[in-house]
Amino acid sequence: MATMARASSGLAYPERFYAAASYAGFDGSPHSNGNDVGSRFSNEVALILYALYQQATVGPCNVPKPSSWSPVEQSKWKSWQQLGNMASTEAMRLFVKILEEEEPGWYSRASNSVSEPVIDVQMNHNSKAEHIIENGNSFPETKTISTENGSLLETQDKDVVSEGLGSVVVYDQWISPPITGQRPKARYEHAAAVVQDKMYIYGGNHNGRYLSDLNVLDLRSWTWAKVDSKVAPESAESPSPVKFAPCAGHSLIPWENKLLSIAGHTKDPSESIQVKAFDLQTGTCSMLKTYGKPPVSRGGQSVTLVGTTLVIFGGQDAKRTLLNDLYILDLETMTWDEIDAVGVPPSPRSDHAAAVHAERYLLIFGGGSHATCFNDLHVLDLQAMEWSRPTQQGEIPTPRAGHAGVTVGENWFIVGGGDNKSGASETVVLNMSTLVWSVVTSVQGRVPLASEGLSLVVGSLNGEDILISFGGYNGRYNSEVNVLKPSHKSTLQSKMMEAPVPDSVSAVHNHTNPTRDLESEFEVGQEGKIREIVMDNDSETMKPKGEETRELHMAKLKSEKEELEFLLNKEKSLTLQLKQELAEAETRNTDLYKELQSVRGQLAAEQSRCFKLEVDVAEQRQKLQTLETLQKELELLQRQKAASEQAALNAKQRQGSGGVWGWLAGSPPQKDDEI
């Protein structure tokens, strides 16, 4: 789970946790005018924060249960005890995460020494300018964000495209274009999609509140406008007309002149994922009816359109449980299908990025759990339904979560995101055929492009593709729009030159099935591979026909190269197989370790139960000894009673005998006194 703290600047862990604990008042520091934790947070949140603080600073709960006369202490003890053996680092990050959600601006309020950074913005021709906003509109100066080395960008006439109030775009550099209209409220974890030269923004999170507004940016006039929705009439396709509901962490997919909103976190979460549709023609919103068993509700998942189906992976449910399940929704039949793919899937995560290559391969990159961020790459063959983890090459990105990605051809661009310390400043690109990473550009400072939860879409300007980012959170909420025009030269040919091995060696196709025929997979023979490699250096490889000796020499070199490529491919396949076996062994080891932990837990529970039984046995023995003592006392009393009765009987007999002799003597016996 990616947290807002990942993209924030400032203290790293564990110092950030202690600052959060001090701000919340768990270490006795006087904050918020002396109000205690219970008065600042709801009872449920206060208990969770208390338990996480204890887990992070003390460890698992080993203290005895408080007496029943103290319900508050019992609740605190139970909340702490339920965390089990959660790691201290995970408890720290969850503590900060919950505090961020309850009071998003806590860090800036906790430390007056933390100043808001100034975005380093520069205009073309070496002139500096501030990005000034008045009444939601920006002045039409064109600005470019400085590169990492601090040099200024100088645009050339051939690289500049102007269209009315449209943006000025430089190849492979982010530009802040001049935009008119009322810009949307700053946010992150929103969803964006492009339909017919219009970028739609829906929902998101601002200061811990979920948003429900739908805004549209016209990419021809670069003007913002708000979209008002109407409730759709009830029909067979959409039996449940609805209005836009506040949500965050959802996905927005264009489909048949509609915008489909899938999943997302809401204030009152449903049990399963809901699919809402906004009709762009009628302006109405409705809940679509689906069939089959839908996935559990969640946010931070990835939703990828593949043909006529949506592939949903991972995310985090309403109980903060991370997921790595896989579902497919057929948009023609609106039927859910849970997929049980073979191989080792990605670990449970949220706020990752996903893309589809060649309408067959689903790629998953990065994401976060409660405690860590990832930079691993996983591939799912949608035909064989088999997971694999291919070898990445080039400049592999740092671990991150909350990033955004889009595809342009076979290139997958990744922007933003963050780890536990700072936002990711590099815009990176992955060639999905060669699996080679490279850096497109970098930005400086805490700018919106180095944010978590931003959106990224692909638009078109004068027939060329452009990347458009919006929003994000990096210690503050953003509503800026930035544009990048990717250069095909820098994103395609550079990878051919940087790749240490031919494209065919590290292609996704071979990683997903190393035994597959390389020639059939790429639909070319060895000669085709040679042609791919020498395309960028024709002057050196294409020689006059008359030079026969040189041609023979080249033919010999080609033959040797083909043989070396074959051997290299064979070694790569063997290496990949060994890596897969190692991954399976590690998975088995992890499963065995989890089973061991489970058995240890069961053993501890049995030991506790045995201890209780021993206590019960000791109590029963004590009762038995007491019973034996009482039995002896009873027997003694019975003997004493019998002796008393016998003595009384003897006395009565003696008394009766004396009376007879007295009667004979002429003096009758006197009557006994009544008792």
Tab-separated table of N, CA and C in Angstrom, residues 421-496:
chain	number	residue	atom	x	y	z
A	421	LYS	N	10.963	7.654	1.284
A	421	LYS	CA	11.748	8.843	1.603
A	421	LYS	C	11.383	10.030	0.727
A	422	SER	N	11.211	9.830	-0.575
A	422	SER	CA	10.995	10.971	-1.469
A	422	SER	C	10.271	10.512	-2.716
A	423	GLY	N	9.866	11.493	-3.521
A	423	GLY	CA	9.225	11.205	-4.787
A	423	GLY	C	10.258	10.839	-5.843
A	424	ALA	N	9.812	10.088	-6.858
A	424	ALA	CA	10.688	9.675	-7.953
A	424	ALA	C	10.758	10.796	-8.984
A	425	SER	N	11.954	11.291	-9.239
A	425	SER	CA	12.117	12.448	-10.120
A	425	SER	C	12.329	12.060	-11.576
A	426	GLU	N	12.612	10.778	-11.862
A	426	GLU	CA	12.907	10.383	-13.229
A	426	GLU	C	11.646	9.949	-13.963
A	427	THR	N	11.550	10.358	-15.214
A	427	THR	CA	10.573	9.781	-16.141
A	427	THR	C	11.298	8.689	-16.914
A	428	VAL	N	10.851	7.451	-16.760
A	428	VAL	CA	11.549	6.311	-17.351
A	428	VAL	C	10.669	5.672	-18.413
A	429	VAL	N	11.299	4.875	-19.277
A	429	VAL	CA	10.570	4.197	-20.347
A	429	VAL	C	11.115	2.782	-20.474
A	430	LEU	N	10.206	1.838	-20.670
A	430	LEU	CA	10.566	0.439	-20.869
A	430	LEU	C	10.151	0.032	-22.280
A	431	ASN	N	11.125	-0.449	-23.056
A	431	ASN	CA	10.791	-1.055	-24.338
A	431	ASN	C	10.269	-2.454	-24.047
A	432	MET	N	8.980	-2.681	-24.266
A	432	MET	CA	8.350	-3.930	-23.844
A	432	MET	C	8.766	-5.125	-24.697
A	433	SER	N	9.415	-4.899	-25.830
A	433	SER	CA	9.920	-6.007	-26.633
A	433	SER	C	11.293	-6.466	-26.171
A	434	THR	N	12.114	-5.514	-25.734
A	434	THR	CA	13.468	-5.864	-25.306
A	434	THR	C	13.640	-5.874	-23.802
A	435	LEU	N	12.665	-5.316	-23.075
A	435	LEU	CA	12.730	-5.208	-21.612
A	435	LEU	C	13.950	-4.411	-21.168
A	436	VAL	N	14.252	-3.338	-21.909
A	436	VAL	CA	15.363	-2.447	-21.578
A	436	VAL	C	14.783	-1.133	-21.069
A	437	TRP	N	15.218	-0.736	-19.864
A	437	TRP	CA	14.799	0.531	-19.274
A	437	TRP	C	15.767	1.637	-19.679
A	438	SER	N	15.253	2.835	-19.793
A	438	SER	CA	16.106	4.012	-19.964
A	438	SER	C	15.390	5.213	-19.369
A	439	VAL	N	16.150	6.256	-19.052
A	439	VAL	CA	15.612	7.476	-18.455
A	439	VAL	C	15.349	8.492	-19.558
A	440	VAL	N	14.141	9.011	-19.613
A	440	VAL	CA	13.792	10.023	-20.604
A	440	VAL	C	14.255	11.394	-20.141
A	441	THR	N	13.907	11.760	-18.910
A	441	THR	CA	14.298	13.055	-18.361
A	441	THR	C	14.135	13.003	-16.854
A	442	SER	N	14.674	14.001	-16.173
A	442	SER	CA	14.553	14.113	-14.724
A	442	SER	C	14.133	15.529	-14.372
A	443	VAL	N	13.520	15.667	-13.202
A	443	VAL	CA	13.097	16.972	-12.715
A	443	VAL	C	13.741	17.227	-11.370
A	444	GLN	N	13.759	18.484	-10.964
A	444	GLN	CA	14.383	18.874	-9.712
A	444	GLN	C	13.341	19.325	-8.713
A	445	GLY	N	13.631	19.092	-7.443
A	445	GLY	CA	12.783	19.623	-6.384
A	445	GLY	C	11.512	18.820	-6.200
A	446	ARG	N	10.690	19.325	-5.276
A	446	ARG	CA	9.426	18.656	-4.963
A	446	ARG	C	8.348	19.210	-5.894
A	447	VAL	N	8.354	18.743	-7.120
A	447	VAL	CA	7.430	19.219	-8.145
A	447	VAL	C	6.334	18.177	-8.337
A	448	PRO	N	5.225	18.557	-8.967
A	448	PRO	CA	4.116	17.609	-9.142
A	448	PRO	C	4.508	16.328	-9.875
A	449	LEU	N	5.510	16.407	-10.760
A	449	LEU	CA	5.914	15.214	-11.507
A	449	LEU	C	6.620	14.200	-10.623
A	450	ALA	N	7.092	14.594	-9.461
A	450	ALA	CA	7.692	13.674	-8.494
A	450	ALA	C	6.703	13.442	-7.359
A	451	SER	N	5.488	13.092	-7.730
A	451	SER	CA	4.403	12.934	-6.765
A	451	SER	C	3.872	11.516	-6.780
A	452	GLU	N	3.145	11.207	-5.727
A	452	GLU	CA	2.410	9.947	-5.651
A	452	GLU	C	0.957	10.203	-6.036
A	453	GLY	N	0.361	9.234	-6.717
A	453	GLY	CA	-1.066	9.322	-7.026
A	453	GLY	C	-1.415	10.278	-8.139
A	454	LEU	N	-0.450	10.655	-8.979
A	454	LEU	CA	-0.763	11.489	-10.128
A	454	LEU	C	-1.363	10.631	-11.241
A	455	SER	N	-1.924	11.269	-12.268
A	455	SER	CA	-2.463	10.539	-13.412
A	455	SER	C	-1.631	10.839	-14.640
A	456	LEU	N	-1.627	9.905	-15.599
A	456	LEU	CA	-0.871	10.052	-16.835
A	456	LEU	C	-1.689	9.464	-17.974
A	457	VAL	N	-1.892	10.244	-19.029
A	457	VAL	CA	-2.654	9.787	-20.193
A	457	VAL	C	-1.889	10.159	-21.453
A	458	VAL	N	-2.325	9.588	-22.582
A	458	VAL	CA	-1.736	9.884	-23.883
A	458	VAL	C	-2.732	10.691	-24.698
A	459	GLY	N	-2.287	11.840	-25.210
A	459	GLY	CA	-3.106	12.652	-26.099
A	459	GLY	C	-2.414	12.820	-27.435
A	460	SER	N	-2.979	13.662	-28.270
A	460	SER	CA	-2.416	13.885	-29.600
A	460	SER	C	-2.373	15.373	-29.881
A	461	LEU	N	-1.249	15.831	-30.446
A	461	LEU	CA	-1.088	17.228	-30.807
A	461	LEU	C	-0.421	17.288	-32.172
A	462	ASN	N	-1.158	17.803	-33.156
A	462	ASN	CA	-0.648	17.884	-34.530
A	462	ASN	C	-0.136	16.539	-35.031
A	463	GLY	N	-0.885	15.497	-34.728
A	463	GLY	CA	-0.533	14.164	-35.211
A	463	GLY	C	0.548	13.470	-34.424
A	464	GLU	N	1.092	14.079	-33.364
A	464	GLU	CA	2.130	13.453	-32.550
A	464	GLU	C	1.577	13.136	-31.167
A	465	ASP	N	2.059	12.020	-30.615
A	465	ASP	CA	1.628	11.621	-29.278
A	465	ASP	C	2.258	12.529	-28.233
A	466	ILE	N	1.486	12.850	-27.195
A	466	ILE	CA	2.006	13.611	-26.062
A	466	ILE	C	1.533	12.942	-24.772
A	467	LEU	N	2.359	13.021	-23.742
A	467	LEU	CA	2.009	12.521	-22.414
A	467	LEU	C	1.514	13.695	-21.579
A	468	ILE	N	0.413	13.480	-20.858
A	468	ILE	CA	-0.196	14.549	-20.060
A	468	ILE	C	-0.366	14.041	-18.636
A	469	SER	N	0.226	14.750	-17.681
A	469	SER	CA	0.096	14.384	-16.268
A	469	SER	C	-0.755	15.426	-15.552
A	470	PHE	N	-1.414	14.978	-14.478
A	470	PHE	CA	-2.231	15.886	-13.675
A	470	PHE	C	-2.201	15.457	-12.224
A	471	GLY	N	-2.145	16.470	-11.325
A	471	GLY	CA	-2.328	16.236	-9.895
A	471	GLY	C	-1.185	15.496	-9.242
A	472	GLY	N	-1.485	14.893	-8.096
A	472	GLY	CA	-0.513	14.152	-7.311
A	472	GLY	C	-0.333	14.759	-5.934
A	473	TYR	N	0.371	14.027	-5.074
A	473	TYR	CA	0.639	14.476	-3.703
A	473	TYR	C	2.106	14.246	-3.395
A	474	ASN	N	2.810	15.308	-2.992
A	474	ASN	CA	4.215	15.199	-2.605
A	474	ASN	C	4.499	16.036	-1.356
A	475	GLY	N	3.602	15.965	-0.412
A	475	GLY	CA	3.656	16.829	0.764
A	475	GLY	C	2.616	17.926	0.670
A	476	ARG	N	2.140	18.173	-0.511
A	476	ARG	CA	0.999	19.042	-0.743
A	476	ARG	C	0.250	18.526	-1.970
A	477	TYR	N	-0.999	18.902	-2.068
A	477	TYR	CA	-1.839	18.428	-3.158
A	477	TYR	C	-1.667	19.338	-4.369
A	478	ASN	N	-1.638	18.730	-5.565
A	478	ASN	CA	-1.356	19.471	-6.780
A	478	ASN	C	-2.532	19.404	-7.744
A	479	SER	N	-2.625	20.426	-8.591
A	479	SER	CA	-3.635	20.441	-9.651
A	479	SER	C	-3.022	20.910	-10.966
A	480	GLU	N	-1.699	20.784	-11.095
A	480	GLU	CA	-1.017	21.252	-12.292
A	480	GLU	C	-1.104	20.225	-13.420
A	481	VAL	N	-1.054	20.742	-14.640
A	481	VAL	CA	-0.989	19.912	-15.844
A	481	VAL	C	0.399	20.074	-16.447
A	482	ASN	N	1.049	18.967	-16.786
A	482	ASN	CA	2.345	18.991	-17.446
A	482	ASN	C	2.290	18.098	-18.672
A	483	VAL	N	3.054	18.471	-19.684
A	483	VAL	CA	3.007	17.792	-20.979
A	483	VAL	C	4.414	17.428	-21.417
A	484	LEU	N	4.574	16.231	-21.997
A	484	LEU	CA	5.843	15.796	-22.568
A	484	LEU	C	5.580	15.178	-23.927
A	485	LYS	N	6.362	15.606	-24.924
A	485	LYS	CA	6.275	15.005	-26.250
A	485	LYS	C	7.450	14.048	-26.406
A	486	PRO	N	7.202	12.727	-26.399
A	486	PRO	CA	8.329	11.773	-26.478
A	486	PRO	C	8.944	11.772	-27.873
A	487	SER	N	10.251	11.695	-27.886
A	487	SER	CA	10.976	11.591	-29.140
A	487	SER	C	11.154	10.123	-29.478
A	488	HIS	N	10.677	9.702	-30.645
A	488	HIS	CA	10.806	8.288	-31.031
A	488	HIS	C	12.269	7.899	-31.191
A	489	LYS	N	13.082	8.877	-31.573
A	489	LYS	CA	14.499	8.572	-31.725
A	489	LYS	C	15.130	8.199	-30.395
A	490	SER	N	14.780	8.962	-29.362
A	490	SER	CA	15.410	8.717	-28.065
A	490	SER	C	14.844	7.500	-27.374
A	491	THR	N	13.595	7.112	-27.692
A	491	THR	CA	12.976	6.005	-26.972
A	491	THR	C	13.073	4.689	-27.713
A	492	LEU	N	13.501	4.710	-28.976
A	492	LEU	CA	13.597	3.456	-29.711
A	492	LEU	C	15.038	3.128	-30.085
A	493	GLN	N	15.689	4.037	-30.791
A	493	GLN	CA	17.011	3.718	-31.293
A	493	GLN	C	18.037	3.648	-30.184
A	494	SER	N	17.859	4.461	-29.133
A	494	SER	CA	18.841	4.450	-28.058
A	494	SER	C	18.888	3.101	-27.386
A	495	LYS	N	17.748	2.433	-27.302
A	495	LYS	CA	17.723	1.135	-26.651
A	495	LYS	C	18.438	0.084	-27.482
A	496	MET	N	18.384	0.222	-28.818
A	496	MET	CA	19.104	-0.701	-29.672
A	496	MET	C	20.601	-0.567	-29.456
